[in-house]
PDB file of C-alpha atoms in Angstrom:
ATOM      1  CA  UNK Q  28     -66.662  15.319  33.800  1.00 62.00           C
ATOM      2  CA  UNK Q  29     -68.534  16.278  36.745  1.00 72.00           C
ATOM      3  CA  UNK Q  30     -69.591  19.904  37.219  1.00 92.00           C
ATOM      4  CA  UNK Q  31     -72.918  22.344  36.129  1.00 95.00           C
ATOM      5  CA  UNK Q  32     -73.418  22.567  32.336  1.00 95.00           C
ATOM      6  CA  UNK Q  33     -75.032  25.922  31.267  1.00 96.00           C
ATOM      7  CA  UNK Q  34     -76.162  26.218  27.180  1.00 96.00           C
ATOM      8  CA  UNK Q  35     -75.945  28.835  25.122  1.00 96.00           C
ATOM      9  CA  UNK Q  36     -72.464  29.598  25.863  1.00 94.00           C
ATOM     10  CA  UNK Q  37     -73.860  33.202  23.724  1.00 96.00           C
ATOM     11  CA  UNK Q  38     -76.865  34.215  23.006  1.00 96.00           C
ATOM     12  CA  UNK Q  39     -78.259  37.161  20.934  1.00 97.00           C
ATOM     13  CA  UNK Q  40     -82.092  38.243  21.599  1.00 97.00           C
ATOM     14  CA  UNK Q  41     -84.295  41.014  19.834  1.00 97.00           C
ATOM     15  CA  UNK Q  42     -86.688  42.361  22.535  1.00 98.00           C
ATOM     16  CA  UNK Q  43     -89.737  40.928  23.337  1.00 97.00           C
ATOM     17  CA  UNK Q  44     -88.424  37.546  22.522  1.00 97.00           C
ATOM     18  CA  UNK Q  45     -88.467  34.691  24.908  1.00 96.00           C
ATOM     19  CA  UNK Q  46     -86.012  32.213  25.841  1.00 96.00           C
ATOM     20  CA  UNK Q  47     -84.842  29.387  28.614  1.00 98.00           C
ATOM     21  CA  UNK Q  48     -81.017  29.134  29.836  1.00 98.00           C
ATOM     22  CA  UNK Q  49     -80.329  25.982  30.263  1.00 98.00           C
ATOM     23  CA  UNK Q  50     -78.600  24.360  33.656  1.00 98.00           C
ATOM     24  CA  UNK Q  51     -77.632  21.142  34.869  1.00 97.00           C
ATOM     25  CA  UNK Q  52     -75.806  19.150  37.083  1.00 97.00           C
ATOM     26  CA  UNK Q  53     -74.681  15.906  37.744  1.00 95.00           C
ATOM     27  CA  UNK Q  54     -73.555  16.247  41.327  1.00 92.00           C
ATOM     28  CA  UNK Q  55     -76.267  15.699  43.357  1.00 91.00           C
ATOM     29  CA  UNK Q  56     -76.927  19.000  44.568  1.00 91.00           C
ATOM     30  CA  UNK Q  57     -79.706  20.217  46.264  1.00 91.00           C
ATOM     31  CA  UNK Q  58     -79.248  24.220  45.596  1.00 91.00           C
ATOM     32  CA  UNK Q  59     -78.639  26.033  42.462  1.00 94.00           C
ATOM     33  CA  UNK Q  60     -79.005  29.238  41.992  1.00 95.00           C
ATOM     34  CA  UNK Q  61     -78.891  31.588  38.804  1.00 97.00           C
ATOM     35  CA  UNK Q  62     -76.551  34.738  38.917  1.00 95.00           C
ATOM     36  CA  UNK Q  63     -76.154  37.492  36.643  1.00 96.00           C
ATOM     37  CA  UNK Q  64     -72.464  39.376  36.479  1.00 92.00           C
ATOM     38  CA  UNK Q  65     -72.592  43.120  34.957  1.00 90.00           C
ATOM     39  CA  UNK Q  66     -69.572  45.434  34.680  1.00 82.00           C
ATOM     40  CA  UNK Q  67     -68.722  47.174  38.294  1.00 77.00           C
ATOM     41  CA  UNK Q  68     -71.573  45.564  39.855  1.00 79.00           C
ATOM     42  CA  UNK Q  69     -70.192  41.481  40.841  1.00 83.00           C
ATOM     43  CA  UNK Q  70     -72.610  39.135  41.011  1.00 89.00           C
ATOM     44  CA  UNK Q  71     -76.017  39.199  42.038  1.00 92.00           C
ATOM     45  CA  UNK Q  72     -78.835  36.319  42.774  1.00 92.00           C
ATOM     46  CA  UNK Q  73     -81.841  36.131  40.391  1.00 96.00           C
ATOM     47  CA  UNK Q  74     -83.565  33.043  41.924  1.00 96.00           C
ATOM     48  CA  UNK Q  75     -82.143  29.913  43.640  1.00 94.00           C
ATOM     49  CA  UNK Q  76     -83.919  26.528  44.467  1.00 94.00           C
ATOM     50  CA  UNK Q  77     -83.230  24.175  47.661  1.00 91.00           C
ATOM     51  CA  UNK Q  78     -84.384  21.041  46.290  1.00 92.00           C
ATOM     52  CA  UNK Q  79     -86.801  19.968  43.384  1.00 94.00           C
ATOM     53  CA  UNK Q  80     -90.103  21.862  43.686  1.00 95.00           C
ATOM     54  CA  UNK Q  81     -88.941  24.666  45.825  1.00 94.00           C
ATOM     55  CA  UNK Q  82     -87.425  27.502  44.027  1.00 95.00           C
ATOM     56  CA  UNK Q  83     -87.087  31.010  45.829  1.00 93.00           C
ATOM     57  CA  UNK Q  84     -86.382  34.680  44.529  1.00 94.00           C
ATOM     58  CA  UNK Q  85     -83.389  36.365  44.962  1.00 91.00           C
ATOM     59  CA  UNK Q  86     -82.192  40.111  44.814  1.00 89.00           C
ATOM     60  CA  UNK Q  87     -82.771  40.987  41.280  1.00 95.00           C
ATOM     61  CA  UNK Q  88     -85.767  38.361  40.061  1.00 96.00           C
ATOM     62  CA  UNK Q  89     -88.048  40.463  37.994  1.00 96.00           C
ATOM     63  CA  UNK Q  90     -88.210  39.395  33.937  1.00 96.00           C
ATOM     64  CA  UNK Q  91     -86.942  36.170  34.881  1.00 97.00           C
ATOM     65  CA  UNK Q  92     -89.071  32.488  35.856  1.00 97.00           C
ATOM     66  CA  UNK Q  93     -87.937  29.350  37.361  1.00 97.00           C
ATOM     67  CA  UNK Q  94     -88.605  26.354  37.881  1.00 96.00           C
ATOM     68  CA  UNK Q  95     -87.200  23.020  39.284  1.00 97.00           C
ATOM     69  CA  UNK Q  96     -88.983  19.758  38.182  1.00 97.00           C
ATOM     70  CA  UNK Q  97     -85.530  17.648  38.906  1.00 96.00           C
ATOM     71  CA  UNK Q  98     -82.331  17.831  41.496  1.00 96.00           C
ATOM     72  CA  UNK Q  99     -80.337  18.346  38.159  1.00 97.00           C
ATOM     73  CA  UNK Q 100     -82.073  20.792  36.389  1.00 97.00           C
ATOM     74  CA  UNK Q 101     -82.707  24.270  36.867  1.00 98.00           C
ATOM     75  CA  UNK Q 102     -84.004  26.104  34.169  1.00 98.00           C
ATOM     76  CA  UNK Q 103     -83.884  30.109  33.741  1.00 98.00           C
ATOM     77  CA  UNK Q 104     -86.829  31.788  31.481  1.00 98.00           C
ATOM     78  CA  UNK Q 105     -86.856  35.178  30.387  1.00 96.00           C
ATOM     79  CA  UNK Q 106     -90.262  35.751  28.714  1.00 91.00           C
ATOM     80  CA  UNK Q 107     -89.879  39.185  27.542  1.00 96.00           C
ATOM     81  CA  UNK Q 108     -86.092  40.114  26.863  1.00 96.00           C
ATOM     82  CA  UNK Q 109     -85.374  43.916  28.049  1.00 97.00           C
ATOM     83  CA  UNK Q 110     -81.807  45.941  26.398  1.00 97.00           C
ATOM     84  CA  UNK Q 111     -81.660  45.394  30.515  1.00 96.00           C
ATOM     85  CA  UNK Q 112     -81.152  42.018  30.680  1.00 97.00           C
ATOM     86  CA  UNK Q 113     -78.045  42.053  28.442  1.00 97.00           C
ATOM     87  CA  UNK Q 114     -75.383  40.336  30.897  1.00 97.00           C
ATOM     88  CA  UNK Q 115     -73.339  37.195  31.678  1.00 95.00           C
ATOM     89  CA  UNK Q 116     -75.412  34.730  33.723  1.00 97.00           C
ATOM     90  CA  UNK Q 117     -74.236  31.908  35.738  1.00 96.00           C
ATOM     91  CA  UNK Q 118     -75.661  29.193  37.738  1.00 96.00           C
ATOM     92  CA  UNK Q 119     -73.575  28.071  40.432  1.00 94.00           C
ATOM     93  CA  UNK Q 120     -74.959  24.613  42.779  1.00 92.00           C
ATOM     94  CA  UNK Q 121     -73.881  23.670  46.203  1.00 88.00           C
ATOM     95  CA  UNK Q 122     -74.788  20.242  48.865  1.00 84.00           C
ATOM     96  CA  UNK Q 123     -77.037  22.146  51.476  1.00 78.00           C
ATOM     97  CA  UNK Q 124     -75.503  22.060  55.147  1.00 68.00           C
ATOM     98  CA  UNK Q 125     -73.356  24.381  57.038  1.00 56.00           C
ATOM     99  CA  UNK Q 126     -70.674  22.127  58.083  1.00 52.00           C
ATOM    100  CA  UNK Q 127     -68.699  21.336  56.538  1.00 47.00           C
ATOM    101  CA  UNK Q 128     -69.581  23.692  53.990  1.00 61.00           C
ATOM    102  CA  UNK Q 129     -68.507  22.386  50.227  1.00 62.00           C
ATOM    103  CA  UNK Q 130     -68.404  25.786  47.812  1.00 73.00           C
ATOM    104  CA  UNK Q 131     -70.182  27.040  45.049  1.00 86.00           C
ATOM    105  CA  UNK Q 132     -69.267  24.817  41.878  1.00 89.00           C
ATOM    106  CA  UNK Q 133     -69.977  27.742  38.844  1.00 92.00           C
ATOM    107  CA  UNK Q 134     -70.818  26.947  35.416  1.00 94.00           C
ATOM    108  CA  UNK Q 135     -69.350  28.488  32.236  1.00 92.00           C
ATOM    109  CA  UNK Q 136     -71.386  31.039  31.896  1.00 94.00           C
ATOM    110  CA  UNK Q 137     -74.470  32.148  29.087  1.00 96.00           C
ATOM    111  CA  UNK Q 138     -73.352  35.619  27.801  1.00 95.00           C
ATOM    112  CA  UNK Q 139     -76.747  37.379  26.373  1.00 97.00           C
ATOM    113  CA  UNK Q 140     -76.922  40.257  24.600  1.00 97.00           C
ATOM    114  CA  UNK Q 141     -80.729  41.911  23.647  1.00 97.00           C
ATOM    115  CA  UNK Q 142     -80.746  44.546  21.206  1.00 97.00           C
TER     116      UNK Q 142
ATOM    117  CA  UNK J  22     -78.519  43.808  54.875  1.00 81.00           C
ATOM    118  CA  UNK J  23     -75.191  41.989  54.237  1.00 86.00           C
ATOM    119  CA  UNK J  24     -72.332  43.518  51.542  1.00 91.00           C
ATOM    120  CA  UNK J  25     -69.204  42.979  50.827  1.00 94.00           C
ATOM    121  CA  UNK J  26     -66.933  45.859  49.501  1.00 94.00           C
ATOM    122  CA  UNK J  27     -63.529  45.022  47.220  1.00 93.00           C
ATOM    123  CA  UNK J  28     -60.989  47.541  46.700  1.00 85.00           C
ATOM    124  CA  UNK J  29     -61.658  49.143  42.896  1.00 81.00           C
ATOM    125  CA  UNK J  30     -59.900  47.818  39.723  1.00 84.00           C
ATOM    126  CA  UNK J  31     -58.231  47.293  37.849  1.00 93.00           C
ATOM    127  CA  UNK J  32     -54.929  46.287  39.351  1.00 95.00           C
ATOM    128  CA  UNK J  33     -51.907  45.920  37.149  1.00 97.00           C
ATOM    129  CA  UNK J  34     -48.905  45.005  39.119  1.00 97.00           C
ATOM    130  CA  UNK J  35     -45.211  43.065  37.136  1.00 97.00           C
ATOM    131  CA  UNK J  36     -44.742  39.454  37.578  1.00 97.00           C
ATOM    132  CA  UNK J  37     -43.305  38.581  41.155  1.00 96.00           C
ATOM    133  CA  UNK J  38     -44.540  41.560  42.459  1.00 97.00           C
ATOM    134  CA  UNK J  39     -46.488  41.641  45.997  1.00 97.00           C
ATOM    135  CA  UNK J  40     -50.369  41.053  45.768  1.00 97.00           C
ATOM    136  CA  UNK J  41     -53.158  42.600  48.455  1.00 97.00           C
ATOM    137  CA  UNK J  42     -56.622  42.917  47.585  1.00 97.00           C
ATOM    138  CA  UNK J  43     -58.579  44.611  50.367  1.00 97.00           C
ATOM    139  CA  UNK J  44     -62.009  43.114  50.901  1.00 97.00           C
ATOM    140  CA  UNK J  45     -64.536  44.451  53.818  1.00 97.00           C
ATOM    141  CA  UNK J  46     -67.692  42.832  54.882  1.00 96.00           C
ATOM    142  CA  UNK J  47     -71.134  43.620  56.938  1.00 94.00           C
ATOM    143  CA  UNK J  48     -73.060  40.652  57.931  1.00 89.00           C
ATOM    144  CA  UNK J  49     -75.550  39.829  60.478  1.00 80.00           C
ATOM    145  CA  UNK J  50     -74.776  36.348  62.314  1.00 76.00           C
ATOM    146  CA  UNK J  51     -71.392  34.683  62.182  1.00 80.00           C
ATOM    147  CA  UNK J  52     -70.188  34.767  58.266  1.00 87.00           C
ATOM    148  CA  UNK J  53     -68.062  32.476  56.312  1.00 88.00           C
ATOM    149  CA  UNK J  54     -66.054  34.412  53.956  1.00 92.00           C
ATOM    150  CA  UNK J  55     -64.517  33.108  50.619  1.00 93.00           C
ATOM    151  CA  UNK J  56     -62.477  34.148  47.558  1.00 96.00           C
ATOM    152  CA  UNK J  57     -63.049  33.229  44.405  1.00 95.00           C
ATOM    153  CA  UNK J  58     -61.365  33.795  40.370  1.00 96.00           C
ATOM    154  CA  UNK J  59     -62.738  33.761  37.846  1.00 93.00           C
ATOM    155  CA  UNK J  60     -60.084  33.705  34.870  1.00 93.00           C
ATOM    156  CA  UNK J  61     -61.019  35.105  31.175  1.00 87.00           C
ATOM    157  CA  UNK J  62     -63.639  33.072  29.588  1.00 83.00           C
ATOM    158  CA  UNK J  63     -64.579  30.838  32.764  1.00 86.00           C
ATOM    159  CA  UNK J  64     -67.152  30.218  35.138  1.00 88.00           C
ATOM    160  CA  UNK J  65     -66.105  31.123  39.219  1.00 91.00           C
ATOM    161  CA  UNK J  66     -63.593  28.697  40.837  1.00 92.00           C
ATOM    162  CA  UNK J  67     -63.342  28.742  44.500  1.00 92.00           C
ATOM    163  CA  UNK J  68     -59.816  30.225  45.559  1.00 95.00           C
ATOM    164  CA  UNK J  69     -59.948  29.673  49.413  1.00 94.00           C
ATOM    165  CA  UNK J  70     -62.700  30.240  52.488  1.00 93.00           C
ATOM    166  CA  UNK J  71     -62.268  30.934  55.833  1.00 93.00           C
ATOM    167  CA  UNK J  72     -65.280  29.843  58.519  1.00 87.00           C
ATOM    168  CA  UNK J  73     -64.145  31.659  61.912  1.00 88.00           C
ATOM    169  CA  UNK J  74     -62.570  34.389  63.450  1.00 91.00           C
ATOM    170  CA  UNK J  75     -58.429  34.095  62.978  1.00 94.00           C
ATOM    171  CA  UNK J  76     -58.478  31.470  60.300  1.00 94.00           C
ATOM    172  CA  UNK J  77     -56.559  31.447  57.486  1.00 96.00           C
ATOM    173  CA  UNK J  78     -57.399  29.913  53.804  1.00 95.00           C
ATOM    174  CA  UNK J  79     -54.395  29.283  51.728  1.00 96.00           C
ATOM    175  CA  UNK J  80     -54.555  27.815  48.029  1.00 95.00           C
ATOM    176  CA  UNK J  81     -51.632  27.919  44.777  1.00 95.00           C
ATOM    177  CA  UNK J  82     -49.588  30.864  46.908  1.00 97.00           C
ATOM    178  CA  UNK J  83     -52.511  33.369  48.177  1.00 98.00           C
ATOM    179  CA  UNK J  84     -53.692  33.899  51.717  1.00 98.00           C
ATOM    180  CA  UNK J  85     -56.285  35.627  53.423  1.00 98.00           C
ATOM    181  CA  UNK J  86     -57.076  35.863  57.619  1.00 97.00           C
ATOM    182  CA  UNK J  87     -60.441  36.108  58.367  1.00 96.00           C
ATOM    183  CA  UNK J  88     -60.179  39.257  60.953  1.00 96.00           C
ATOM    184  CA  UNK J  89     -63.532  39.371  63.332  1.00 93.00           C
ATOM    185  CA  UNK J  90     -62.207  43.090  64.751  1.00 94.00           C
ATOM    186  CA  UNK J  91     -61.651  44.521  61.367  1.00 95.00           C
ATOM    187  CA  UNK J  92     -64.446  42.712  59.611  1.00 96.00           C
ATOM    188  CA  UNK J  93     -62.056  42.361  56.745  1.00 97.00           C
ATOM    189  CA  UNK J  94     -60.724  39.325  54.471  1.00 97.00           C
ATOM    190  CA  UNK J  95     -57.945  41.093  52.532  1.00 98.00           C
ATOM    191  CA  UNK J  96     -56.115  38.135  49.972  1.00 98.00           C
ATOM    192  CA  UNK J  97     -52.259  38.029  49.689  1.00 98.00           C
ATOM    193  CA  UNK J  98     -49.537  36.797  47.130  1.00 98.00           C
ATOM    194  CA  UNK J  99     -45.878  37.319  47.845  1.00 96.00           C
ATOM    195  CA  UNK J 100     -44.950  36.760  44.292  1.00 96.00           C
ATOM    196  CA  UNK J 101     -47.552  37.321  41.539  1.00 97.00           C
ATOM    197  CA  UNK J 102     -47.355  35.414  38.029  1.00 97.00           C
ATOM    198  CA  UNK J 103     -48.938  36.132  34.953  1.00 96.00           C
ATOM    199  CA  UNK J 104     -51.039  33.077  34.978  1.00 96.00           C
ATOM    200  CA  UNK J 105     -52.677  34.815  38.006  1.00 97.00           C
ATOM    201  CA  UNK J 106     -54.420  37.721  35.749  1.00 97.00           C
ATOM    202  CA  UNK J 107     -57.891  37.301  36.650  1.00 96.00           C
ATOM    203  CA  UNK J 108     -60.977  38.905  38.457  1.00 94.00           C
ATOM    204  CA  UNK J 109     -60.837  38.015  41.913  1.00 96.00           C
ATOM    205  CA  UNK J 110     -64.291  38.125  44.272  1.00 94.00           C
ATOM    206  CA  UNK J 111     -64.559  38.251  47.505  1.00 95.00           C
ATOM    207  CA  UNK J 112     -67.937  36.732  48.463  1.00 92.00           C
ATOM    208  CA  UNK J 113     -69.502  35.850  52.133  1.00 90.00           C
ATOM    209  CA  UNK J 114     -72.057  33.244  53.367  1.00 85.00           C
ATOM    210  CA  UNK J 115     -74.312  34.778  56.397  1.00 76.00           C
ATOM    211  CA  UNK J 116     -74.900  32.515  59.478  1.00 61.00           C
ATOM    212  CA  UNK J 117     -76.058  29.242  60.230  1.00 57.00           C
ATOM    213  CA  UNK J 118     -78.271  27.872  57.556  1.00 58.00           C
ATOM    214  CA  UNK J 119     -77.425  30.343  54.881  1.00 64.00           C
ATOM    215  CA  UNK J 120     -76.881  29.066  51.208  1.00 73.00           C
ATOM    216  CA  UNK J 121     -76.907  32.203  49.416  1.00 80.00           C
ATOM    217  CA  UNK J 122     -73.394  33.744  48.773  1.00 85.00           C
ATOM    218  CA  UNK J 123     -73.303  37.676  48.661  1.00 88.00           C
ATOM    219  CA  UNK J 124     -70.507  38.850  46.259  1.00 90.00           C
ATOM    220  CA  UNK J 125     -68.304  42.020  45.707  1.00 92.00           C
ATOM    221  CA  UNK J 126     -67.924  43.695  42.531  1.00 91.00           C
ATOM    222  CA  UNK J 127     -64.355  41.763  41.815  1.00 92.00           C
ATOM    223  CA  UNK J 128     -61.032  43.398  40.889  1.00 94.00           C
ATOM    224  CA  UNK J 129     -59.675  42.710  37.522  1.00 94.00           C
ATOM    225  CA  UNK J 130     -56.000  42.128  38.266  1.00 96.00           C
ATOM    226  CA  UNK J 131     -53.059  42.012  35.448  1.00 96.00           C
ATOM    227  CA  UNK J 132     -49.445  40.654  36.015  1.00 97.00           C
ATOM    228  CA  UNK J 133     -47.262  42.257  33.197  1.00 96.00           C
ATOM    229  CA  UNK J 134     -44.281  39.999  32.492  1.00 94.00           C
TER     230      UNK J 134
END
């Protein structure tokens, strides 16, 4: 089925450890973009990419690379896991263009938890 | 910069009950406005989006009017089932050009049978 295809589904980390969330699509998009969802606070943009080699930063993009090598991947790296970073994380892809405008199609979600 | 603010959760309403979820917004520029649910376990689906002043998006029962005057994008169900317990966001695109969506912090609604 068509859609964005986010592994882990869960994830536990120790701190200090590294690790990549996987994304991809098979839409054809040219932007994704990685959320993270904490209790209270909705969603909130860590970094989001326009095409393949442009990526961008987004409200909250400290402790967190990306990179985008291909339209359908979009990699997320955390290379020192912070108690912090414990949250849900979603990437989300779009067509670029105003009109007509197409939505946000979200993945499932990587839940992470650092202790 | 641009925000959107949700009325707080949770909401816990009984099944065919009347829905409204307030949702406010400031934007610079000419926003599109959108709802989404996300439903336990699952990514975000889009619900329904409205691009300009007066229109209305409509999708499985709920409404919302995008109202210029009021800056406000409140969503609507006349008859609530359980299948509709979710968290509902209310999220807005700024402007011409703009990709990035700007979220509120959702409302966790419940429909008791």
């Amino acid at each position: 089925n068509a859609g964005v295809t986010q592994t882990p589904k869960f994830q536990v980390l120790k701190t200090g450890q590294s690790m990549t969330l996987q994304c991809a699509q098979d839409m054809n998009h040219e932007y994704m973009s990685w959320y993270r969802q904490d209790p209270g606070m909705g969603l909130r943009l860590i970094h989001y990419s326009v095409g393949a080699g442009i990526t961008d930063q987004g409200e909250v993009p400290n402790g967190y690379n990306v990179s985008r090598s291909t339209t359908e991947d979009f990699p997320l790296r955390l290379l020192s896991a912070a108690p912090s970073q414990t949250s849900v994380y979603f990437c989300a892809s779009s067509y670029l263009g105003v009109s007509p405008y197409y939505g946000y199609t979200f993945g499932s979600g990587t839940r992470l938890t650092v202790v | 910069g641009d925000s959107v603010t949700q009325m707080e959760g949770p909401v816990t309403l009984s099944e065919e009950a009347f829905l409204t979820i307030n949702c406010t917004y400031t934007a610079t520029g000419y926003p599109s406005l959108f709802w989404y649910v996300q439903y336990p376990g699952e990514g975000l689906q889009l619900l329904l989006k409205a691009t300009k002043a007066d229109d209305k998006g409509s999708n499985k029962g709920f409404e919302a009017t995008y109202r210029k005057e009021t800056t406000s994008f409140h969503l609507e169900k006349g008859s609530v089932q359980v299948s509709d317990s979710a968290v509902y966001f209310c999220a807005l695109r700024a402007g011409q050009g703009a990709q990035k969506l700007v979220f509120g912090q959702g409302t966790r609604l419940t429909i008791n049978p």
